[in-house]
Amino acid sequence: MKGLADIYATLFRTEAAVQLQYRAALVIWLIGLVVQPVVYLVVWLTVAKAQGGQVGGFASGDLAAYYIALMVINHLTFTWIMFEFEYRVRSGSFSPLLLQPLHPIHTDITVNIAYKVLTSVITLPAALLLAWLFEPRFNLHPWSLAALVPALLLAFALRFLVEWCLALSAFWTTRVGALNQFYFAALLFLSGRMAPLELMPGWVQTLAALLPFRWMLAFPVELAMGRLNPEQTAQGLAVQGLWVGASLGLMALVWRRGLRQYGAVGA
Amino acid sequence: MNYLRLFWVFVRLGVLNELAYRANFYIQCLQSLMSLGIGLAGIAVVFAHTPALGGWQPAELVALLGVYQLMGGLIGALIQPSMERFMEDVRRGTLDFTLTKPADAQVLVSMGEVRVWKLVDVGLGLTVLAAALLQLGMALGASQALGFGLTLLAGAAIVYSFWLILATLSFWFVRVENILIIFQGVYEAGRWPVGMYPRWLQVGLTALVPVAFAVTVPAEAVVGRLSREMLGLAFGLALGLLGGSRWFWRCGVKRYSGASA
């Protein structure tokens, strides 16, 4: 275990140094992450104003809190691994990674965390700026803040594992664009990015709760804005745990099958 | 005239390139339909809670979505691939081959690559637009059609100049391909009428990234909300930016030293 921690620390240091070279690129990535929540926040604020200040139990302060929490949590949990993997498999640059005596997922996790740590210098001020512009109303309790820590970690793990499995589909087909787009569409509607799930039709809410999507994003966001009671929170954490376990199993399976499939294009 | 012939050659080249990968056509159709479906579903969710959004009726927003898809197709087929290729050429030093050719380098760079399958989005956008107009019960008058055509042209010119300016930055900063992500992220804001956003964002979407002129203004023209001043402004800005980007391009080329040399 100590060995793995050392590996993580070293990978983290090198990766942080690599990414710091491209400071402008870091900022540019963030613009995309900020714009989408703001767009949908404004859409729903406009609807709320037309409906006399409220839409489906969300007043304007609640909407602002929801989307600011969404922006931060989406930033903390997102990955870009599906794009990276397609390139790796298509160009054959995956082969050297396979020769290392370390499962490639560890490198990917540290790269992701290094990026998140470096960019938090910008996301947090961005969140404060949005808070100043849109006046959110958070309804926080000590227990919900304490529950937010495991909820965030589980959401990160769940999203990372699911998206890593998705990325592995590049082993079977070198054109994964359509599949990725389908996944992102599902994520947009089912994880609460387009609208808080409460504003969605009933069948969408059911689908979102049955699939992993609600637990990747909407659940920690609702917890962070203070919309859940202790019972719902405990239930949510349990479901998150189950999904993380299931996706770990799935990942191991797909990884083994995928390796056999890997053709090393360009080698 | 000569340049038109050149453009035609590039288009034919693009068609020939893509005809080798016919499965891509079906994948592109699937992706375009999915992106349209996302837009329509989003509109459906919003209008389940309200009869009008910032003064726009549902069918008018569908028309806006059609313009969004149409403009996105034009950008994806003609502007973006050429600019991406140009940035890559600067990085690898292969722009040398373009600069030594006996035609204007800006023209060559701007037509460098054509992705014909992306034109599916143009057809789909036009279809949605026509369906929305039918729904609105509007016969498209000659003046509206003209206004739409003109604003679309101005919007495309503005987007092209914007891309050229950003891509030209690669003469100074080598790794600018990430700029693509700014544009895609911000372009999504164009699914909704720009007038709905708060003041500071409107300024950003009009002046910094020209989403307003690319999508909202042509959509306003087609549903008959466009003022004469706006049309003038769009044209003035298009001409100004075309000139400005040309000037900036020249400054950039002067700096180019060739990475391979």
Short mmCIF file of C-alpha atoms in Angstrom, two decimals:
data_model
loop_
_atom_site.label_atom_id
_atom_site.label_comp_id
_atom_site.label_asym_id
_atom_site.label_seq_id
_atom_site.Cartn_x
_atom_site.Cartn_y
_atom_site.Cartn_z
CA MET A 1 0.00 0.00 0.00
CA LYS A 2 2.89 2.31 0.84
CA GLY A 3 4.32 1.59 -2.59
CA LEU A 4 1.18 2.75 -4.34
CA ALA A 5 1.03 5.95 -2.27
CA ASP A 6 4.63 6.75 -3.27
CA ILE A 7 3.81 6.12 -6.90
CA TYR A 8 0.82 8.45 -6.67
CA ALA A 9 2.89 11.20 -5.02
CA THR A 10 5.59 11.00 -7.70
CA LEU A 11 3.12 10.85 -10.58
CA PHE A 12 1.28 13.79 -9.07
CA ARG A 13 4.40 15.94 -8.88
CA THR A 14 5.51 15.25 -12.43
CA GLU A 15 2.01 15.65 -13.83
CA ALA A 16 1.45 18.95 -12.01
CA ALA A 17 4.73 20.24 -13.44
CA VAL A 18 3.73 19.12 -16.96
CA GLN A 19 0.34 20.79 -16.76
CA LEU A 20 1.68 24.02 -15.28
CA GLN A 21 3.52 24.58 -18.54
CA TYR A 22 0.23 25.11 -20.29
CA ARG A 23 -1.44 27.61 -17.99
CA ALA A 24 -3.43 29.26 -20.75
CA ALA A 25 -4.87 25.91 -21.82
CA LEU A 26 -6.01 25.29 -18.26
CA VAL A 27 -7.97 28.53 -18.23
CA ILE A 28 -9.49 27.86 -21.64
CA TRP A 29 -10.85 24.48 -20.56
CA LEU A 30 -12.54 26.18 -17.66
CA ILE A 31 -14.50 28.60 -19.80
CA GLY A 32 -16.44 25.73 -21.29
CA LEU A 33 -17.15 24.34 -17.84
CA VAL A 34 -18.49 27.64 -16.56
CA VAL A 35 -20.58 28.61 -19.55
CA GLN A 36 -22.95 25.64 -19.63
CA PRO A 37 -24.26 25.92 -16.05
CA VAL A 38 -24.66 29.68 -16.45
CA VAL A 39 -26.68 29.20 -19.64
CA TYR A 40 -29.14 26.82 -18.02
CA LEU A 41 -29.25 28.89 -14.84
CA VAL A 42 -30.33 31.88 -16.90
CA VAL A 43 -32.90 29.82 -18.81
CA TRP A 44 -34.52 28.66 -15.57
CA LEU A 45 -34.28 32.08 -13.93
CA THR A 46 -36.17 33.49 -16.92
CA VAL A 47 -38.83 30.79 -16.56
CA ALA A 48 -39.09 31.41 -12.80
CA LYS A 49 -39.53 35.14 -13.36
CA ALA A 50 -42.30 34.54 -15.91
CA GLN A 51 -44.04 32.18 -13.48
CA GLY A 52 -44.11 34.70 -10.63
CA GLY A 53 -40.75 33.99 -9.01
CA GLN A 54 -40.82 30.19 -8.74
CA VAL A 55 -40.61 27.12 -10.92
CA GLY A 56 -41.49 23.72 -9.47
CA GLY A 57 -40.49 24.69 -5.93
CA PHE A 58 -37.25 26.40 -6.99
CA ALA A 59 -37.09 30.12 -6.27
CA SER A 60 -34.36 32.14 -7.98
CA GLY A 61 -32.00 31.81 -5.00
CA ASP A 62 -32.41 28.00 -5.06
CA LEU A 63 -31.73 27.86 -8.79
CA ALA A 64 -28.58 29.94 -8.34
CA ALA A 65 -27.41 27.69 -5.48
CA TYR A 66 -28.17 24.58 -7.56
CA TYR A 67 -26.20 25.66 -10.61
CA ILE A 68 -23.23 27.07 -8.70
CA ALA A 69 -22.95 23.80 -6.75
CA LEU A 70 -23.38 21.94 -10.05
CA MET A 71 -20.57 23.89 -11.68
CA VAL A 72 -18.12 23.15 -8.88
CA ILE A 73 -19.10 19.49 -8.47
CA ASN A 74 -19.18 18.84 -12.18
CA HIS A 75 -15.71 20.31 -12.39
CA LEU A 76 -14.47 18.13 -9.55
CA THR A 77 -15.90 14.91 -11.01
CA PHE A 78 -15.54 15.28 -14.77
CA THR A 79 -13.04 13.31 -16.88
CA TRP A 80 -11.81 13.65 -20.45
CA ILE A 81 -10.55 10.09 -20.60
CA MET A 82 -12.79 8.97 -23.46
CA PHE A 83 -11.12 11.43 -25.83
CA GLU A 84 -7.66 10.50 -24.61
CA PHE A 85 -8.26 6.78 -24.97
CA GLU A 86 -9.49 7.01 -28.52
CA TYR A 87 -6.28 8.79 -29.44
CA ARG A 88 -4.15 6.31 -27.51
CA VAL A 89 -5.63 3.29 -29.22
CA ARG A 90 -5.80 4.84 -32.66
CA SER A 91 -2.22 6.09 -32.61
CA GLY A 92 -0.81 3.02 -30.89
CA SER A 93 0.65 5.17 -28.10
CA PHE A 94 -1.12 2.91 -25.64
CA SER A 95 1.47 0.17 -26.07
CA PRO A 96 4.24 1.71 -23.90
CA LEU A 97 1.73 2.28 -21.09
CA LEU A 98 0.95 -1.42 -21.12
CA LEU A 99 4.60 -2.26 -20.61
CA GLN A 100 4.76 -0.39 -17.31
CA PRO A 101 4.35 -2.58 -14.24
CA LEU A 102 1.41 -0.45 -13.14
CA HIS A 103 -2.25 -0.52 -14.10
CA PRO A 104 -2.79 2.53 -16.40
CA ILE A 105 -5.82 3.66 -14.41
CA HIS A 106 -3.51 4.89 -11.64
CA THR A 107 -1.77 7.28 -14.00
CA ASP A 108 -5.10 8.49 -15.31
CA ILE A 109 -6.40 9.13 -11.80
CA THR A 110 -3.34 11.17 -10.78
CA VAL A 111 -3.44 13.16 -14.01
CA ASN A 112 -7.07 13.98 -13.29
CA ILE A 113 -6.43 14.94 -9.66
CA ALA A 114 -3.41 17.08 -10.56
CA TYR A 115 -5.55 18.97 -13.04
CA LYS A 116 -8.32 19.49 -10.50
CA VAL A 117 -5.90 20.76 -7.85
CA LEU A 118 -4.26 23.20 -10.25
CA THR A 119 -7.54 24.52 -11.64
CA SER A 120 -9.22 24.93 -8.27
CA VAL A 121 -7.29 28.21 -8.18
CA ILE A 122 -9.70 29.37 -10.88
CA THR A 123 -12.91 27.41 -10.20
CA LEU A 124 -13.30 28.70 -6.66
CA PRO A 125 -13.02 32.39 -7.58
CA ALA A 126 -15.38 31.70 -10.50
CA ALA A 127 -17.91 30.20 -8.09
CA LEU A 128 -17.58 33.22 -5.78
CA LEU A 129 -18.05 35.58 -8.71
CA LEU A 130 -21.22 33.73 -9.78
CA ALA A 131 -22.43 33.81 -6.18
CA TRP A 132 -21.98 37.58 -6.15
CA LEU A 133 -23.81 37.94 -9.48
CA PHE A 134 -26.74 35.57 -8.86
CA GLU A 135 -27.26 35.65 -5.06
CA PRO A 136 -27.72 31.95 -4.26
CA ARG A 137 -29.49 30.67 -1.15
CA PHE A 138 -27.75 27.69 0.39
CA ASN A 139 -29.45 25.85 3.23
CA LEU A 140 -26.53 24.10 4.88
CA HIS A 141 -26.25 22.05 8.05
CA PRO A 142 -23.10 20.66 9.70
CA TRP A 143 -24.24 17.09 8.98
CA SER A 144 -24.89 17.75 5.30
CA LEU A 145 -21.45 19.29 4.90
CA ALA A 146 -19.95 16.21 6.59
CA ALA A 147 -21.94 13.90 4.30
CA LEU A 148 -20.83 15.90 1.28
CA VAL A 149 -17.24 14.63 1.59
CA PRO A 150 -18.04 10.91 1.05
CA ALA A 151 -20.75 11.83 -1.49
CA LEU A 152 -18.19 13.74 -3.55
CA LEU A 153 -15.57 11.01 -3.33
CA LEU A 154 -18.07 8.35 -4.34
CA ALA A 155 -19.40 10.51 -7.18
CA PHE A 156 -15.85 11.04 -8.44
CA ALA A 157 -15.07 7.31 -8.23
CA LEU A 158 -18.33 6.34 -9.93
CA ARG A 159 -17.96 8.79 -12.76
CA PHE A 160 -14.30 7.91 -13.26
CA LEU A 161 -14.98 4.16 -13.42
CA VAL A 162 -18.00 4.45 -15.72
CA GLU A 163 -16.22 6.82 -18.06
CA TRP A 164 -13.12 4.65 -18.03
CA CYS A 165 -15.25 1.67 -19.11
CA LEU A 166 -16.78 3.84 -21.82
CA ALA A 167 -13.31 4.88 -22.93
CA LEU A 168 -12.28 1.22 -23.17
CA SER A 169 -14.83 0.76 -25.95
CA ALA A 170 -12.09 2.25 -28.13
CA PHE A 171 -10.54 -1.23 -28.04
CA TRP A 172 -13.41 -2.57 -30.16
CA THR A 173 -14.12 0.35 -32.43
CA THR A 174 -11.76 3.17 -33.30
CA ARG A 175 -14.70 5.51 -33.93
CA VAL A 176 -16.27 6.22 -30.58
CA GLY A 177 -17.58 9.72 -31.27
CA ALA A 178 -21.23 8.69 -31.60
CA LEU A 179 -21.07 6.59 -28.44
CA ASN A 180 -19.52 9.45 -26.46
CA GLN A 181 -22.16 11.84 -27.72
CA PHE A 182 -24.89 9.45 -26.63
CA TYR A 183 -23.34 9.22 -23.18
CA PHE A 184 -23.08 13.00 -22.88
CA ALA A 185 -26.70 13.42 -23.93
CA ALA A 186 -27.76 10.97 -21.21
CA LEU A 187 -25.55 12.81 -18.73
CA LEU A 188 -27.07 16.17 -19.69
CA PHE A 189 -30.64 15.12 -19.02
CA LEU A 190 -30.30 12.39 -16.39
CA SER A 191 -27.61 13.79 -14.11
CA GLY A 192 -29.36 17.12 -13.58
CA ARG A 193 -27.16 19.30 -15.77
CA MET A 194 -29.90 20.59 -18.01
CA ALA A 195 -32.42 21.07 -15.21
CA PRO A 196 -32.77 19.98 -11.59
CA LEU A 197 -34.25 16.49 -11.81
CA GLU A 198 -37.34 17.65 -9.89
CA LEU A 199 -38.27 19.77 -12.91
CA MET A 200 -38.07 16.79 -15.26
CA PRO A 201 -41.06 14.60 -16.14
CA GLY A 202 -41.65 11.72 -13.71
CA TRP A 203 -40.34 8.95 -15.96
CA VAL A 204 -37.05 10.80 -16.47
CA GLN A 205 -36.62 11.09 -12.70
CA THR A 206 -37.24 7.36 -12.27
CA LEU A 207 -34.79 6.50 -15.04
CA ALA A 208 -32.16 8.82 -13.58
CA ALA A 209 -32.46 7.17 -10.16
CA LEU A 210 -32.38 3.62 -11.55
CA LEU A 211 -29.30 4.28 -13.67
CA PRO A 212 -26.01 5.60 -12.21
CA PHE A 213 -26.54 9.11 -13.59
CA ARG A 214 -28.34 10.73 -10.66
CA TRP A 215 -25.65 9.48 -8.28
CA MET A 216 -22.82 10.92 -10.34
CA LEU A 217 -23.89 14.54 -10.07
CA ALA A 218 -27.43 15.46 -9.08
CA PHE A 219 -27.26 13.76 -5.69
CA PRO A 220 -24.13 15.56 -4.37
CA VAL A 221 -25.42 18.83 -5.86
CA GLU A 222 -28.77 18.57 -4.07
CA LEU A 223 -26.91 17.66 -0.89
CA ALA A 224 -24.61 20.67 -1.26
CA MET A 225 -27.50 23.11 -1.67
CA GLY A 226 -29.25 21.59 1.34
CA ARG A 227 -32.32 20.09 -0.31
CA LEU A 228 -32.05 16.56 1.11
CA ASN A 229 -32.98 15.24 4.56
CA PRO A 230 -30.69 12.86 6.53
CA GLU A 231 -32.65 9.80 5.45
CA GLN A 232 -32.43 10.60 1.73
CA THR A 233 -28.74 11.34 2.18
CA ALA A 234 -27.96 8.00 3.84
CA GLN A 235 -29.94 6.20 1.14
CA GLY A 236 -28.09 8.08 -1.59
CA LEU A 237 -24.68 7.26 -0.13
CA ALA A 238 -25.63 3.58 -0.01
CA VAL A 239 -26.76 3.59 -3.65
CA GLN A 240 -23.55 5.38 -4.64
CA GLY A 241 -21.53 2.70 -2.84
CA LEU A 242 -23.38 -0.08 -4.64
CA TRP A 243 -22.80 1.54 -8.03
CA VAL A 244 -19.09 2.05 -7.34
CA GLY A 245 -18.80 -1.66 -6.47
CA ALA A 246 -20.69 -2.70 -9.59
CA SER A 247 -18.66 -0.47 -11.87
CA LEU A 248 -15.40 -1.76 -10.37
CA GLY A 249 -16.47 -5.26 -11.37
CA LEU A 250 -17.51 -4.11 -14.81
CA MET A 251 -14.23 -2.30 -15.32
CA ALA A 252 -12.16 -5.36 -14.43
CA LEU A 253 -14.18 -7.44 -16.89
CA VAL A 254 -14.04 -4.96 -19.75
CA TRP A 255 -10.34 -4.35 -19.19
CA ARG A 256 -9.48 -8.05 -19.46
CA ARG A 257 -11.58 -8.58 -22.57
CA GLY A 258 -10.37 -5.33 -24.10
CA LEU A 259 -6.70 -6.12 -23.74
CA ARG A 260 -7.16 -9.27 -25.75
CA GLN A 261 -8.81 -7.15 -28.41
CA TYR A 262 -6.14 -4.44 -28.55
CA GLY A 263 -4.59 -4.38 -31.99
CA ALA A 264 -1.93 -1.68 -31.43
CA VAL A 265 -2.64 0.37 -34.51
CA GLY A 266 0.53 1.88 -35.92
CA ALA A 267 2.81 -0.60 -34.21
CA MET B 1 -12.70 33.88 -60.37
CA ASN B 2 -9.48 32.00 -60.02
CA TYR B 3 -10.12 31.60 -56.31
CA LEU B 4 -13.58 30.22 -56.95
CA ARG B 5 -12.05 27.53 -59.13
CA LEU B 6 -9.52 26.82 -56.41
CA PHE B 7 -12.32 26.53 -53.86
CA TRP B 8 -14.11 24.08 -56.10
CA VAL B 9 -10.97 21.94 -56.32
CA PHE B 10 -10.76 21.84 -52.53
CA VAL B 11 -14.42 20.89 -52.25
CA ARG B 12 -13.93 18.07 -54.74
CA LEU B 13 -10.87 16.93 -52.85
CA GLY B 14 -12.88 16.92 -49.64
CA VAL B 15 -15.65 14.88 -51.25
CA LEU B 16 -13.17 12.36 -52.64
CA ASN B 17 -11.44 12.05 -49.28
CA GLU B 18 -14.65 11.40 -47.44
CA LEU B 19 -16.17 9.08 -50.02
CA ALA B 20 -13.51 6.61 -48.99
CA TYR B 21 -15.10 6.46 -45.54
CA ARG B 22 -18.77 6.01 -46.30
CA ALA B 23 -19.67 4.64 -42.88
CA ASN B 24 -18.77 8.09 -41.53
CA PHE B 25 -21.79 9.45 -43.35
CA TYR B 26 -24.16 7.29 -41.32
CA ILE B 27 -22.33 8.11 -38.11
CA GLN B 28 -22.57 11.79 -38.94
CA CYS B 29 -26.32 11.42 -39.58
CA LEU B 30 -26.70 9.71 -36.22
CA GLN B 31 -24.72 12.42 -34.44
CA SER B 32 -26.61 15.24 -36.12
CA LEU B 33 -29.96 13.69 -35.27
CA MET B 34 -28.83 13.21 -31.68
CA SER B 35 -27.70 16.82 -31.34
CA LEU B 36 -31.03 17.96 -32.79
CA GLY B 37 -32.88 15.63 -30.41
CA ILE B 38 -31.01 17.13 -27.44
CA GLY B 39 -32.04 20.61 -28.53
CA LEU B 40 -35.69 19.68 -29.04
CA ALA B 41 -35.86 17.78 -25.75
CA GLY B 42 -34.37 20.78 -23.95
CA ILE B 43 -37.01 23.06 -25.46
CA ALA B 44 -39.73 20.56 -24.47
CA VAL B 45 -38.53 20.47 -20.84
CA VAL B 46 -38.45 24.25 -20.58
CA PHE B 47 -41.86 24.79 -22.18
CA ALA B 48 -43.45 22.23 -19.90
CA HIS B 49 -43.07 24.93 -17.24
CA THR B 50 -43.82 28.14 -19.13
CA PRO B 51 -45.74 29.28 -22.23
CA ALA B 52 -43.00 31.66 -23.49
CA LEU B 53 -39.30 32.18 -22.79
CA GLY B 54 -38.13 35.78 -22.77
CA GLY B 55 -40.86 36.65 -25.29
CA TRP B 56 -40.09 33.75 -27.65
CA GLN B 57 -42.83 31.25 -28.51
CA PRO B 58 -41.94 27.51 -28.65
CA ALA B 59 -42.06 27.39 -32.44
CA GLU B 60 -39.83 30.47 -32.65
CA LEU B 61 -37.26 28.77 -30.45
CA VAL B 62 -37.41 25.72 -32.72
CA ALA B 63 -36.65 28.05 -35.62
CA LEU B 64 -33.68 29.37 -33.62
CA LEU B 65 -32.53 25.80 -33.06
CA GLY B 66 -32.71 25.22 -36.82
CA VAL B 67 -30.46 28.22 -37.43
CA TYR B 68 -28.11 26.99 -34.68
CA GLN B 69 -27.80 23.61 -36.37
CA LEU B 70 -27.40 25.18 -39.81
CA MET B 71 -24.65 27.55 -38.74
CA GLY B 72 -22.98 24.79 -36.73
CA GLY B 73 -22.90 22.69 -39.90
CA LEU B 74 -21.33 25.48 -41.94
CA ILE B 75 -18.68 26.05 -39.29
CA GLY B 76 -17.99 22.33 -38.92
CA ALA B 77 -17.76 21.69 -42.64
CA LEU B 78 -15.81 24.71 -43.85
CA ILE B 79 -14.29 26.90 -41.14
CA GLN B 80 -13.21 24.71 -38.26
CA PRO B 81 -11.40 21.91 -40.15
CA SER B 82 -9.30 24.35 -42.14
CA MET B 83 -8.38 26.35 -39.08
CA GLU B 84 -7.48 23.25 -37.10
CA ARG B 85 -5.29 22.07 -39.89
CA PHE B 86 -3.64 25.46 -40.13
CA MET B 87 -2.83 25.48 -36.40
CA GLU B 88 -1.34 22.01 -36.72
CA ASP B 89 0.72 23.18 -39.72
CA VAL B 90 2.17 26.05 -37.70
CA ARG B 91 3.06 23.72 -34.87
CA ARG B 92 4.79 21.20 -37.11
CA GLY B 93 6.34 23.74 -39.43
CA THR B 94 4.57 22.35 -42.50
CA LEU B 95 3.02 25.74 -43.20
CA ASP B 96 6.16 26.31 -45.31
CA PHE B 97 4.55 24.35 -48.12
CA THR B 98 1.50 26.61 -48.11
CA LEU B 99 3.47 29.86 -47.95
CA THR B 100 5.59 28.98 -50.96
CA LYS B 101 2.59 28.38 -53.21
CA PRO B 102 1.82 31.14 -55.72
CA ALA B 103 -1.63 32.00 -54.33
CA ASP B 104 -2.67 34.09 -51.36
CA ALA B 105 -1.77 32.09 -48.25
CA GLN B 106 -4.81 33.24 -46.27
CA VAL B 107 -7.11 31.93 -49.00
CA LEU B 108 -5.26 28.62 -49.18
CA VAL B 109 -5.29 28.19 -45.43
CA SER B 110 -8.98 29.05 -45.20
CA MET B 111 -9.98 26.35 -47.67
CA GLY B 112 -7.42 23.80 -46.52
CA GLU B 113 -9.92 21.15 -45.59
CA VAL B 114 -13.61 20.60 -46.29
CA ARG B 115 -15.58 18.03 -44.32
CA VAL B 116 -18.55 17.38 -46.54
CA TRP B 117 -20.46 15.05 -44.24
CA LYS B 118 -20.88 17.92 -41.78
CA LEU B 119 -23.20 19.46 -44.36
CA VAL B 120 -25.81 17.00 -43.04
CA ASP B 121 -26.26 19.53 -40.24
CA VAL B 122 -27.04 22.23 -42.79
CA GLY B 123 -29.77 20.14 -44.40
CA LEU B 124 -31.19 19.13 -41.05
CA GLY B 125 -31.14 22.72 -39.81
CA LEU B 126 -33.00 23.92 -42.89
CA THR B 127 -35.60 21.17 -42.44
CA VAL B 128 -36.21 22.13 -38.81
CA LEU B 129 -36.39 25.79 -39.76
CA ALA B 130 -38.99 25.06 -42.46
CA ALA B 131 -41.04 22.93 -40.04
CA ALA B 132 -40.97 25.70 -37.44
CA LEU B 133 -42.09 28.30 -39.96
CA LEU B 134 -44.98 26.04 -41.01
CA GLN B 135 -45.93 25.69 -37.36
CA LEU B 136 -45.88 29.45 -36.96
CA GLY B 137 -48.15 29.66 -40.01
CA MET B 138 -45.81 32.13 -41.62
CA ALA B 139 -45.27 32.45 -45.30
CA LEU B 140 -41.69 33.55 -45.73
CA GLY B 141 -41.91 36.90 -47.51
CA ALA B 142 -39.26 38.02 -49.96
CA SER B 143 -37.91 40.68 -47.59
CA GLN B 144 -37.64 38.22 -44.71
CA ALA B 145 -35.89 35.65 -46.87
CA LEU B 146 -33.49 38.32 -48.05
CA GLY B 147 -32.88 39.49 -44.48
CA PHE B 148 -32.22 35.92 -43.40
CA GLY B 149 -29.79 35.29 -46.25
CA LEU B 150 -27.93 38.54 -45.58
CA THR B 151 -27.66 38.07 -41.82
CA LEU B 152 -26.58 34.47 -42.29
CA LEU B 153 -23.84 35.61 -44.65
CA ALA B 154 -22.74 38.34 -42.25
CA GLY B 155 -22.82 35.87 -39.35
CA ALA B 156 -20.67 33.37 -41.24
CA ALA B 157 -18.18 36.12 -42.16
CA ILE B 158 -18.00 37.24 -38.52
CA VAL B 159 -17.43 33.69 -37.27
CA TYR B 160 -14.80 33.09 -39.93
CA SER B 161 -12.89 36.26 -38.97
CA PHE B 162 -13.13 35.35 -35.32
CA TRP B 163 -11.67 31.90 -35.98
CA LEU B 164 -8.96 33.31 -38.20
CA ILE B 165 -7.89 35.78 -35.49
CA LEU B 166 -7.76 33.03 -32.87
CA ALA B 167 -5.94 30.63 -35.17
CA THR B 168 -3.45 33.34 -36.14
CA LEU B 169 -2.51 33.56 -32.47
CA SER B 170 -0.74 30.24 -32.97
CA PHE B 171 2.13 32.18 -34.56
CA TRP B 172 2.82 33.56 -31.10
CA PHE B 173 1.53 30.83 -28.77
CA VAL B 174 2.07 27.42 -30.20
CA ARG B 175 -0.53 25.45 -28.30
CA VAL B 176 -3.81 27.16 -29.10
CA GLU B 177 -5.85 24.21 -30.33
CA ASN B 178 -7.63 24.42 -27.00
CA ILE B 179 -9.30 27.54 -28.32
CA LEU B 180 -11.58 25.16 -30.11
CA ILE B 181 -13.01 24.28 -26.74
CA ILE B 182 -13.81 27.88 -25.89
CA PHE B 183 -15.70 28.21 -29.11
CA GLN B 184 -17.64 24.97 -28.72
CA GLY B 185 -18.45 25.69 -25.09
CA VAL B 186 -19.63 29.18 -25.80
CA TYR B 187 -21.38 28.34 -29.06
CA GLU B 188 -23.77 26.14 -27.09
CA ALA B 189 -25.10 29.29 -25.48
CA GLY B 190 -26.52 30.06 -28.93
CA ARG B 191 -29.23 27.43 -28.55
CA TRP B 192 -31.14 30.08 -26.60
CA PRO B 193 -31.87 33.69 -27.63
CA VAL B 194 -28.99 35.91 -26.55
CA GLY B 195 -31.39 38.65 -25.43
CA MET B 196 -32.39 36.45 -22.51
CA TYR B 197 -28.96 36.55 -20.83
CA PRO B 198 -27.89 39.17 -18.29
CA ARG B 199 -26.14 42.24 -19.63
CA TRP B 200 -22.53 41.14 -19.01
CA LEU B 201 -23.08 37.81 -20.75
CA GLN B 202 -24.83 39.48 -23.68
CA VAL B 203 -21.78 41.67 -24.17
CA GLY B 204 -19.56 38.59 -24.04
CA LEU B 205 -21.70 36.66 -26.50
CA THR B 206 -21.85 39.60 -28.89
CA ALA B 207 -18.39 41.10 -28.70
CA LEU B 208 -16.03 38.40 -27.41
CA VAL B 209 -17.47 35.31 -29.08
CA PRO B 210 -19.88 36.29 -31.85
CA VAL B 211 -22.68 33.83 -31.04
CA ALA B 212 -25.32 36.56 -31.16
CA PHE B 213 -24.53 37.46 -34.77
CA ALA B 214 -24.03 33.85 -35.83
CA VAL B 215 -27.36 32.48 -34.55
CA THR B 216 -29.71 34.87 -32.81
CA VAL B 217 -29.64 37.64 -35.42
CA PRO B 218 -30.41 35.38 -38.43
CA ALA B 219 -33.15 33.69 -36.38
CA GLU B 220 -34.63 37.08 -35.56
CA ALA B 221 -34.59 37.88 -39.26
CA VAL B 222 -36.47 34.73 -40.16
CA VAL B 223 -39.22 35.17 -37.57
CA GLY B 224 -39.55 38.83 -38.50
CA ARG B 225 -38.12 40.59 -35.44
CA LEU B 226 -35.04 42.10 -36.98
CA SER B 227 -34.61 45.87 -36.94
CA ARG B 228 -32.91 47.68 -39.78
CA GLU B 229 -30.22 48.96 -37.39
CA MET B 230 -29.31 45.43 -36.39
CA LEU B 231 -28.90 44.40 -40.03
CA GLY B 232 -26.64 47.40 -40.59
CA LEU B 233 -24.65 46.60 -37.46
CA ALA B 234 -24.18 42.97 -38.52
CA PHE B 235 -22.89 44.05 -41.90
CA GLY B 236 -20.64 46.75 -40.51
CA LEU B 237 -19.13 44.34 -38.03
CA ALA B 238 -18.66 41.65 -40.69
CA LEU B 239 -16.74 44.05 -42.94
CA GLY B 240 -14.72 45.46 -40.06
CA LEU B 241 -13.74 42.02 -38.78
CA LEU B 242 -12.86 40.71 -42.23
CA GLY B 243 -10.49 43.67 -42.63
CA GLY B 244 -9.15 43.39 -39.11
CA SER B 245 -8.49 39.67 -39.32
CA ARG B 246 -6.71 40.16 -42.63
CA TRP B 247 -4.42 42.74 -41.05
CA PHE B 248 -3.76 40.50 -38.06
CA TRP B 249 -3.02 37.54 -40.32
CA ARG B 250 -0.36 39.57 -42.11
CA CYS B 251 1.28 40.51 -38.79
CA GLY B 252 1.26 36.83 -37.85
CA VAL B 253 2.77 35.56 -41.09
CA LYS B 254 5.64 38.03 -40.71
CA ARG B 255 6.50 36.37 -37.42
CA TYR B 256 6.43 32.84 -38.78
CA SER B 257 9.89 31.32 -38.87
CA GLY B 258 9.11 27.69 -39.70
CA ALA B 259 9.51 25.14 -36.96
CA SER B 260 11.36 22.72 -39.21
CA ALA B 261 13.89 25.18 -40.58
#
